[in-house]
CSV table of C-alpha atoms in Angstrom, one decimal:
chain,number,residue,atom,x,y,z
A,1350,MET,CA,-15.1,11.3,-77.7
A,1351,LYS,CA,-15.1,15.2,-77.2
A,1352,LEU,CA,-11.7,14.8,-75.7
A,1353,LEU,CA,-10.1,12.8,-78.9
A,1354,GLU,CA,-12.4,14.4,-81.1
A,1355,ASN,CA,-10.8,18.0,-80.0
A,1356,ARG,CA,-7.1,16.7,-79.6
A,1357,ILE,CA,-8.1,15.9,-83.6
A,1358,LEU,CA,-9.2,19.2,-84.0
A,1359,THR,CA,-6.1,20.5,-81.8
A,1360,ASP,CA,-3.5,18.5,-83.9
A,1361,ALA,CA,-4.2,16.3,-86.6
A,1362,LYS,CA,-3.1,17.0,-90.2
A,1363,VAL,CA,-5.6,16.4,-93.1
A,1364,ILE,CA,-3.4,15.2,-96.3
A,1365,GLY,CA,-5.9,15.4,-99.4
A,1366,SER,CA,-9.2,14.2,-98.9
A,1367,ASP,CA,-8.7,11.0,-97.2
A,1368,VAL,CA,-5.5,10.7,-95.0
A,1369,LEU,CA,-5.7,12.2,-91.7
A,1370,LYS,CA,-1.7,12.5,-89.8
A,1371,VAL,CA,-2.2,11.6,-86.1
A,1372,ASP,CA,1.3,10.3,-85.5
A,1373,MET,CA,2.0,13.3,-83.3
A,1374,PHE,CA,-0.3,11.7,-80.3
A,1375,LEU,CA,-1.5,7.8,-81.0
A,1376,ASN,CA,0.2,6.2,-84.2
A,1377,HIS,CA,4.1,6.6,-83.8
A,1378,GLN,CA,4.4,9.2,-80.6
A,1379,MET,CA,1.4,7.7,-78.5
A,1380,ASP,CA,0.4,10.5,-75.8
A,1381,ILE,CA,-0.2,7.6,-72.5
A,1382,GLY,CA,-2.9,9.4,-71.3
A,1383,LEU,CA,-4.7,9.8,-74.0
A,1384,LEU,CA,-4.7,6.3,-74.1
A,1385,ASN,CA,-5.9,5.6,-71.1
A,1386,ASP,CA,-9.0,7.7,-71.3
A,1387,MET,CA,-9.3,6.1,-74.4
A,1388,GLY,CA,-9.4,2.8,-72.9
A,1389,LYS,CA,-11.8,3.6,-70.0
A,1390,GLU,CA,-14.2,4.9,-72.5
A,1391,PHE,CA,-13.5,1.3,-74.4
A,1392,HIS,CA,-14.3,-0.4,-71.6
A,1393,ARG,CA,-17.5,1.6,-70.5
A,1394,LEU,CA,-19.0,0.6,-74.4
A,1395,PHE,CA,-18.4,-2.9,-74.2
A,1396,ALA,CA,-17.5,-3.5,-70.2
A,1397,ASP,CA,-21.1,-6.4,-70.5
A,1398,CYS,CA,-20.0,-8.0,-73.2
A,1399,GLY,CA,-17.7,-10.8,-71.5
A,1400,VAL,CA,-14.9,-9.7,-73.2
A,1401,ASN,CA,-11.9,-12.0,-72.6
A,1402,LYS,CA,-9.2,-11.4,-74.7
A,1403,ILE,CA,-8.5,-8.3,-76.8
A,1404,MET,CA,-6.8,-8.3,-80.2
A,1405,THR,CA,-5.2,-6.4,-82.7
A,1406,VAL,CA,-2.9,-6.6,-85.5
A,1407,GLU,CA,0.5,-4.9,-85.8
A,1408,ALA,CA,2.2,-2.3,-85.3
A,1409,SER,CA,-0.4,0.7,-83.9
A,1410,GLY,CA,-3.1,-1.3,-82.5
A,1411,ILE,CA,-0.8,-2.9,-80.1
A,1412,GLY,CA,-0.3,0.1,-77.3
A,1413,ILE,CA,-4.4,1.5,-77.6
A,1414,ALA,CA,-5.1,-2.3,-77.0
A,1415,CYS,CA,-2.7,-3.1,-73.9
A,1416,ILE,CA,-3.6,0.1,-72.2
A,1417,ALA,CA,-7.2,-0.4,-73.1
A,1418,ALA,CA,-6.8,-4.6,-71.8
A,1419,GLN,CA,-6.0,-3.2,-68.5
A,1420,TYR,CA,-9.6,-2.4,-68.1
A,1421,PHE,CA,-11.1,-5.1,-68.7
A,1422,SER,CA,-8.0,-6.9,-66.6
A,1423,VAL,CA,-7.6,-9.7,-69.9
A,1424,PRO,CA,-4.9,-10.5,-71.9
A,1425,VAL,CA,-4.0,-9.0,-75.3
A,1426,VAL,CA,-3.6,-11.6,-78.8
A,1427,PHE,CA,-2.1,-9.3,-81.6
A,1428,ALA,CA,-2.2,-10.8,-84.5
A,1429,LYS,CA,1.4,-10.5,-86.9
A,1430,LYS,CA,2.2,-9.1,-90.4
A,1431,GLY,CA,4.1,-11.6,-93.0
A,1432,ALA,CA,5.7,-15.5,-92.2
A,1433,ASN,CA,8.4,-15.9,-88.9
A,1434,LYS,CA,9.7,-18.3,-88.5
A,1435,TYR,CA,9.7,-18.5,-84.4
A,1436,ILE,CA,5.5,-17.6,-84.3
A,1437,GLY,CA,4.7,-21.4,-85.7
A,1438,LYS,CA,2.9,-22.8,-88.6
A,1439,ASP,CA,-0.3,-24.1,-86.5
A,1440,LEU,CA,-1.3,-20.5,-87.1
A,1441,TYR,CA,-5.1,-19.0,-88.4
A,1442,THR,CA,-4.7,-16.3,-91.2
A,1443,ALA,CA,-5.9,-14.3,-93.0
A,1444,GLU,CA,-5.2,-11.6,-96.6
A,1445,VAL,CA,-5.6,-8.5,-96.2
A,1446,TYR,CA,-5.0,-5.8,-98.1
A,1447,SER,CA,-3.6,-2.4,-97.0
A,1448,PHE,CA,-4.8,0.9,-98.6
A,1449,THR,CA,-1.7,2.2,-97.2
A,1450,LYS,CA,0.8,0.4,-98.5
A,1451,ASP,CA,-0.8,-0.7,-101.1
A,1452,VAL,CA,0.3,-4.2,-100.6
A,1453,CYS,CA,-1.5,-7.2,-99.7
A,1454,THR,CA,-0.1,-9.2,-96.3
A,1455,THR,CA,-0.9,-12.4,-94.5
A,1456,ILE,CA,-1.6,-11.7,-91.2
A,1457,GLY,CA,-1.6,-15.3,-88.6
A,1458,VAL,CA,-2.1,-15.6,-85.0
A,1459,SER,CA,-0.9,-19.0,-83.6
A,1460,LYS,CA,-3.5,-22.0,-82.5
A,1461,ALA,CA,-2.7,-21.9,-79.0
A,1462,TYR,CA,-4.0,-18.5,-78.2
A,1463,LEU,CA,-7.6,-18.2,-79.6
A,1464,ASN,CA,-9.9,-21.8,-78.4
A,1465,SER,CA,-14.1,-21.5,-79.4
A,1466,SER,CA,-15.0,-20.1,-75.6
A,1467,ASP,CA,-13.2,-17.0,-76.5
A,1468,ARG,CA,-15.1,-13.6,-76.9
A,1469,VAL,CA,-13.2,-11.6,-78.1
A,1470,LEU,CA,-13.1,-7.6,-78.5
A,1471,ILE,CA,-11.3,-6.5,-81.7
A,1472,ILE,CA,-9.2,-2.9,-80.6
A,1473,ASP,CA,-7.9,-0.8,-83.9
A,1474,ASP,CA,-6.2,2.3,-83.8
A,1475,PHE,CA,-8.0,3.0,-87.6
A,1476,LEU,CA,-11.5,2.4,-89.5
A,1477,ALA,CA,-11.3,3.1,-93.4
A,1478,ASN,CA,-12.4,0.5,-95.6
A,1479,GLY,CA,-12.4,-2.7,-93.3
A,1480,GLN,CA,-9.7,-4.4,-93.8
A,1481,ALA,CA,-7.8,-5.6,-90.5
A,1482,ALA,CA,-10.7,-5.8,-89.2
A,1483,LEU,CA,-12.5,-7.4,-91.4
A,1484,GLY,CA,-8.8,-9.6,-91.4
A,1485,LEU,CA,-9.4,-10.2,-87.5
A,1486,THR,CA,-13.0,-11.9,-87.7
A,1487,SER,CA,-11.8,-14.4,-89.5
A,1488,ILE,CA,-9.8,-15.9,-87.9
A,1489,ILE,CA,-11.2,-14.8,-84.4
A,1490,GLU,CA,-14.3,-17.2,-86.4
A,1491,GLN,CA,-12.2,-19.4,-87.4
A,1492,ALA,CA,-11.1,-20.8,-84.2
A,1493,GLY,CA,-14.7,-21.5,-83.1
A,1494,ALA,CA,-14.4,-18.3,-80.8
A,1495,THR,CA,-16.4,-15.7,-81.2
A,1496,VAL,CA,-16.0,-11.7,-82.1
A,1497,VAL,CA,-18.7,-9.5,-79.2
A,1498,GLY,CA,-16.8,-6.1,-80.3
A,1499,ILE,CA,-15.2,-3.8,-82.2
A,1500,GLY,CA,-13.5,-0.4,-80.8
A,1501,ILE,CA,-12.2,1.8,-83.2
A,1502,ALA,CA,-10.3,4.9,-81.8
A,1503,VAL,CA,-10.4,6.8,-85.1
A,1504,GLU,CA,-13.0,6.0,-87.7
A,1505,LYS,CA,-13.5,7.2,-91.5
A,1506,SER,CA,-17.2,7.0,-91.7
A,1507,PHE,CA,-16.9,8.3,-95.6
A,1508,GLN,CA,-14.9,5.0,-96.6
A,1509,GLU,CA,-16.3,1.7,-96.1
A,1510,GLY,CA,-15.5,-0.2,-93.5
A,1511,ARG,CA,-18.5,0.7,-91.2
A,1512,ALA,CA,-21.2,-0.6,-93.4
A,1513,ARG,CA,-19.0,-3.6,-94.1
A,1514,LEU,CA,-18.6,-4.6,-90.6
A,1515,LEU,CA,-22.6,-3.3,-89.5
A,1516,GLU,CA,-23.6,-5.5,-92.6
A,1517,LYS,CA,-21.8,-8.6,-91.0
A,1518,GLY,CA,-24.1,-8.0,-87.9
A,1519,TYR,CA,-20.8,-6.9,-85.6
A,1520,ASN,CA,-21.5,-4.5,-82.4
A,1521,LEU,CA,-18.9,-1.7,-84.0
A,1522,LYS,CA,-18.4,1.2,-82.0
A,1523,SER,CA,-15.7,4.4,-82.1
A,1524,LEU,CA,-14.3,7.6,-80.6
A,1525,ALA,CA,-14.5,10.0,-83.2
A,1526,MET,CA,-16.5,9.3,-86.5
A,1527,ILE,CA,-15.7,11.5,-88.7
A,1528,LYS,CA,-18.0,12.6,-91.8
A,1529,SER,CA,-15.6,14.8,-93.9
A,1530,MET,CA,-12.1,16.1,-94.4
A,1531,GLU,CA,-13.0,18.5,-97.6
A,1532,ASN,CA,-11.4,21.5,-97.9
A,1533,GLY,CA,-8.1,20.6,-94.6
A,1534,THR,CA,-11.1,20.3,-92.8
A,1535,VAL,CA,-11.8,17.7,-89.9
A,1536,THR,CA,-16.1,17.1,-89.7
A,1537,PHE,CA,-17.5,14.9,-86.9
A,1538,CYS,CA,-21.0,12.6,-87.4
B,224,MET,CA,13.2,-9.5,-61.4
B,225,LYS,CA,11.7,-13.2,-60.1
B,226,LEU,CA,8.4,-12.9,-61.8
B,227,LEU,CA,9.3,-13.1,-64.9
B,228,GLU,CA,12.0,-15.8,-64.3
B,229,ASN,CA,9.6,-18.2,-62.7
B,230,ARG,CA,6.8,-17.1,-65.3
B,231,ILE,CA,9.7,-17.8,-67.9
B,232,LEU,CA,10.4,-20.9,-66.0
B,233,THR,CA,7.1,-22.5,-65.8
B,234,ASP,CA,5.5,-21.2,-69.5
B,235,ALA,CA,8.4,-20.3,-71.9
B,236,LYS,CA,9.8,-22.9,-74.5
B,237,VAL,CA,13.8,-23.9,-75.0
B,238,ILE,CA,14.2,-24.0,-79.0
B,239,GLY,CA,17.3,-25.7,-79.7
B,240,SER,CA,20.0,-24.3,-78.0
B,241,ASP,CA,19.7,-20.0,-78.4
B,242,VAL,CA,15.8,-19.8,-78.9
B,243,LEU,CA,13.3,-19.3,-76.6
B,244,LYS,CA,9.7,-19.3,-77.3
B,245,VAL,CA,7.9,-16.5,-74.4
B,246,ASP,CA,4.9,-15.9,-77.1
B,247,MET,CA,2.6,-17.3,-74.7
B,248,PHE,CA,2.8,-14.3,-72.1
B,249,LEU,CA,4.7,-11.8,-73.4
B,250,ASN,CA,5.3,-11.3,-77.1
B,251,HIS,CA,1.9,-12.4,-79.5
B,252,GLN,CA,0.2,-12.9,-76.0
B,253,MET,CA,0.7,-10.4,-73.8
B,254,ASP,CA,-0.5,-10.9,-69.6
B,255,ILE,CA,-1.0,-7.2,-68.8
B,256,GLY,CA,-1.3,-8.3,-65.8
B,257,LEU,CA,2.7,-8.9,-66.3
B,258,LEU,CA,3.4,-6.1,-68.2
B,259,ASN,CA,2.4,-4.0,-65.3
B,260,ASP,CA,4.4,-5.4,-62.9
B,261,MET,CA,7.3,-4.9,-65.2
B,262,GLY,CA,6.9,-1.7,-65.7
B,263,LYS,CA,7.4,-0.7,-62.1
B,264,GLU,CA,10.1,-2.2,-62.2
B,265,PHE,CA,11.9,-0.5,-64.6
B,266,HIS,CA,10.9,2.5,-62.9
B,267,ARG,CA,12.3,1.2,-59.9
B,268,LEU,CA,15.7,0.8,-62.2
B,269,PHE,CA,15.5,4.1,-64.0
B,270,ALA,CA,13.7,6.7,-61.9
B,271,ASP,CA,16.2,9.1,-61.4
B,272,CYS,CA,17.4,9.3,-65.4
B,273,GLY,CA,15.1,12.1,-65.9
B,274,VAL,CA,13.4,10.4,-68.8
B,275,ASN,CA,11.0,12.6,-70.2
B,276,LYS,CA,10.7,9.7,-73.2
B,277,ILE,CA,10.8,6.2,-73.7
B,278,MET,CA,11.8,4.2,-77.6
B,279,THR,CA,10.8,0.8,-78.3
B,280,VAL,CA,10.4,0.1,-82.1
B,281,GLU,CA,7.5,-1.8,-83.9
B,282,ALA,CA,6.1,-4.6,-83.1
B,283,SER,CA,6.7,-6.3,-79.3
B,284,GLY,CA,8.3,-3.7,-78.2
B,285,ILE,CA,5.6,-2.0,-77.7
B,286,GLY,CA,2.6,-3.0,-75.6
B,287,ILE,CA,5.7,-3.1,-73.1
B,288,ALA,CA,6.5,0.2,-73.0
B,289,CYS,CA,3.4,1.6,-73.3
B,290,ILE,CA,2.6,-0.5,-69.7
B,291,ALA,CA,5.6,0.9,-68.5
B,292,ALA,CA,5.3,4.8,-70.0
B,293,GLN,CA,2.4,5.4,-68.0
B,294,TYR,CA,5.0,4.5,-64.4
B,295,PHE,CA,6.5,7.3,-66.0
B,296,SER,CA,4.2,9.5,-67.4
B,297,VAL,CA,5.7,10.6,-70.7
B,298,PRO,CA,5.0,9.7,-74.4
B,299,VAL,CA,5.9,6.3,-76.2
B,300,VAL,CA,7.6,6.5,-79.6
B,301,PHE,CA,8.1,4.0,-81.6
B,302,ALA,CA,10.2,3.1,-84.7
B,303,LYS,CA,8.6,1.7,-88.0
B,304,LYS,CA,10.2,-0.6,-89.9
B,305,GLY,CA,10.5,-0.2,-93.3
B,306,ALA,CA,9.4,2.3,-96.1
B,307,ASN,CA,5.6,4.1,-95.8
B,308,LYS,CA,4.2,6.5,-97.3
B,309,TYR,CA,2.8,8.1,-94.4
B,310,ILE,CA,5.3,8.3,-92.2
B,311,GLY,CA,6.7,11.2,-94.4
B,312,LYS,CA,10.0,11.7,-95.0
B,313,ASP,CA,11.9,13.7,-92.5
B,314,LEU,CA,13.2,11.0,-90.5
B,315,TYR,CA,16.2,9.5,-88.3
B,316,THR,CA,17.0,6.1,-89.7
B,317,ALA,CA,19.1,3.5,-89.2
B,318,GLU,CA,19.5,-0.4,-90.6
B,319,VAL,CA,18.7,-3.3,-87.8
B,320,TYR,CA,19.7,-7.2,-89.0
B,321,SER,CA,17.5,-9.5,-87.8
B,322,PHE,CA,19.1,-13.0,-86.9
B,323,THR,CA,15.4,-13.7,-86.4
B,324,LYS,CA,14.0,-13.5,-89.8
B,325,ASP,CA,17.4,-13.3,-91.7
B,326,VAL,CA,16.6,-10.0,-92.9
B,327,CYS,CA,18.2,-6.5,-92.2
B,328,THR,CA,15.5,-3.9,-91.5
B,329,THR,CA,15.3,0.3,-91.8
B,330,ILE,CA,13.6,1.3,-88.7
B,331,GLY,CA,12.8,5.1,-88.5
B,332,VAL,CA,11.5,8.0,-86.2
B,333,SER,CA,9.9,11.0,-87.8
B,334,LYS,CA,12.4,13.9,-86.5
B,335,ALA,CA,9.4,15.8,-85.4
B,336,TYR,CA,9.3,13.7,-82.4
B,337,LEU,CA,12.6,14.0,-81.1
B,338,ASN,CA,14.3,16.4,-80.3
B,339,SER,CA,18.4,17.5,-79.0
B,340,SER,CA,16.9,17.7,-75.4
B,341,ASP,CA,14.9,14.2,-74.7
B,342,ARG,CA,16.2,12.1,-72.1
B,343,VAL,CA,14.9,9.1,-73.8
B,344,LEU,CA,14.6,5.4,-72.0
B,345,ILE,CA,14.6,2.4,-74.9
B,346,ILE,CA,12.6,-0.4,-73.8
B,347,ASP,CA,12.3,-3.6,-76.0
B,348,ASP,CA,11.3,-7.3,-74.8
B,349,PHE,CA,14.4,-9.1,-76.2
B,350,LEU,CA,18.4,-8.1,-76.3
B,351,ALA,CA,20.4,-11.3,-78.6
B,352,ASN,CA,23.4,-9.9,-80.6
B,353,GLY,CA,22.0,-6.5,-79.2
B,354,GLN,CA,21.1,-4.4,-83.1
B,355,ALA,CA,17.6,-3.6,-82.2
B,356,ALA,CA,19.0,-1.3,-79.5
B,357,LEU,CA,22.1,-0.3,-81.6
B,358,GLY,CA,19.5,0.7,-84.1
B,359,LEU,CA,17.7,3.2,-81.6
B,360,THR,CA,20.2,4.0,-79.9
B,361,SER,CA,21.5,5.6,-83.3
B,362,ILE,CA,18.6,6.7,-84.0
B,363,ILE,CA,18.1,8.5,-80.8
B,364,GLU,CA,21.4,10.4,-81.1
B,365,GLN,CA,21.2,11.2,-84.6
B,366,ALA,CA,18.6,13.6,-83.3
B,367,GLY,CA,21.7,14.9,-80.4
B,368,ALA,CA,19.0,13.5,-77.9
B,369,THR,CA,20.4,11.6,-74.6
B,370,VAL,CA,20.1,7.7,-74.4
B,371,VAL,CA,19.9,7.7,-70.4
B,372,GLY,CA,19.0,3.9,-70.5
B,373,ILE,CA,18.0,0.6,-72.2
B,374,GLY,CA,15.6,-1.7,-70.2
B,375,ILE,CA,14.9,-5.2,-71.9
B,376,ALA,CA,13.0,-8.0,-71.2
B,377,VAL,CA,13.8,-11.1,-71.4
B,378,GLU,CA,18.2,-11.2,-72.1
B,379,LYS,CA,19.9,-13.8,-73.6
B,380,SER,CA,23.3,-13.1,-71.9
B,381,PHE,CA,25.4,-15.5,-73.9
B,382,GLN,CA,25.0,-13.8,-77.0
B,383,GLU,CA,26.6,-10.3,-78.2
B,384,GLY,CA,24.0,-8.1,-77.5
B,385,ARG,CA,25.2,-7.0,-73.1
B,386,ALA,CA,28.9,-6.4,-74.2
B,387,ARG,CA,28.5,-4.5,-77.1
B,388,LEU,CA,26.2,-2.2,-75.5
B,389,LEU,CA,28.2,-1.9,-72.2
B,390,GLU,CA,31.4,-1.1,-74.2
B,391,LYS,CA,29.6,2.1,-75.6
B,392,GLY,CA,28.8,3.2,-71.8
B,393,TYR,CA,24.5,2.6,-71.8
B,394,ASN,CA,23.1,2.6,-69.1
B,395,LEU,CA,21.7,-1.4,-69.1
B,396,LYS,CA,19.6,-3.1,-66.9
B,397,SER,CA,17.0,-6.2,-68.2
B,398,LEU,CA,15.1,-8.2,-65.9
B,399,ALA,CA,16.1,-11.3,-66.5
B,400,MET,CA,18.6,-12.4,-68.0
B,401,ILE,CA,19.1,-16.1,-69.4
B,402,LYS,CA,23.3,-17.1,-68.7
B,403,SER,CA,22.5,-20.4,-70.6
B,404,MET,CA,19.9,-23.1,-72.3
B,405,GLU,CA,22.3,-25.5,-72.8
B,406,ASN,CA,19.3,-29.6,-72.9
B,407,GLY,CA,16.1,-27.1,-72.8
B,408,THR,CA,17.5,-25.6,-69.2
B,409,VAL,CA,17.5,-22.5,-68.8
B,410,THR,CA,20.0,-20.7,-66.0
B,411,PHE,CA,19.9,-17.5,-65.1
B,412,CYS,CA,22.8,-15.5,-64.6
């Protein structure tokens, strides 16, 4: 998606060889106009998949998922991190290792909001090693539901996530695919 | 807002005398159509406040804030919880005690995304004791920016939050104001 690629080239900051800071428009401050254009593009890519629910994981995927959901006219469910006495005990859970924070987190979704007839589109802001996306696919499949697609805003294609998800047969589409970030310069696939 | 009140009466669950579970439509599974109606109502209530930025705190406020921001044509900034090596060190922070989780959490916003000319509308899903909203007002005021309004989806008016925010002179508007939840029955103000 040219618009997102251009925005990355203009505003994003490369830190070292593998961190891309996009928190000026995507995941701390959010440009809602851009999120709308991304939502339309996700809909174009997954319109024929029979999506009846969008799933993401807190926190930075939620805004993107909610704006995109308007184009599908479906609800959003986000997986919660950690334990919380009000989320309830009847959960599907998965363990997700975050390279960003160097911790393993349990993510959970109440069993009430996923059932075996659901056709779920996963949406998230980043794909790097694929841990969060794989955690979500595990939760969806525990419910007997179907992962009909995985839509990612920014994919670091030089890391493991893409290969891991394709290996399992998922329908993965990313709006911006980064081949490398050598010497502080972003190159797209 | 009658639509939200009716949805609470139909779907929400009262637990004990002070917990209202609305995670089937508001803060775990999100009904995006309802969020749009709420966004329009927030815009009606705060349209003349010169809002140029909406702020919330992760995670459950993000979806509501992003959908509402479309009606104001402004960006959303969400305060992040805890430390994270990629958010950076140059932050405005506040301590927020969560009665839900019985922990004190540091929330932070990068200084890059708040400046003294900002006129900020705070949006959140719940107002109970007012801790999260007060943390956000503190962050906004550290930046020299102005809190032009606080928009809440569901207010438990029998708790301290409303009084605390009004005492400080904030322009608080809540879409559903709950007077009591005695015997499992929700009564609105």
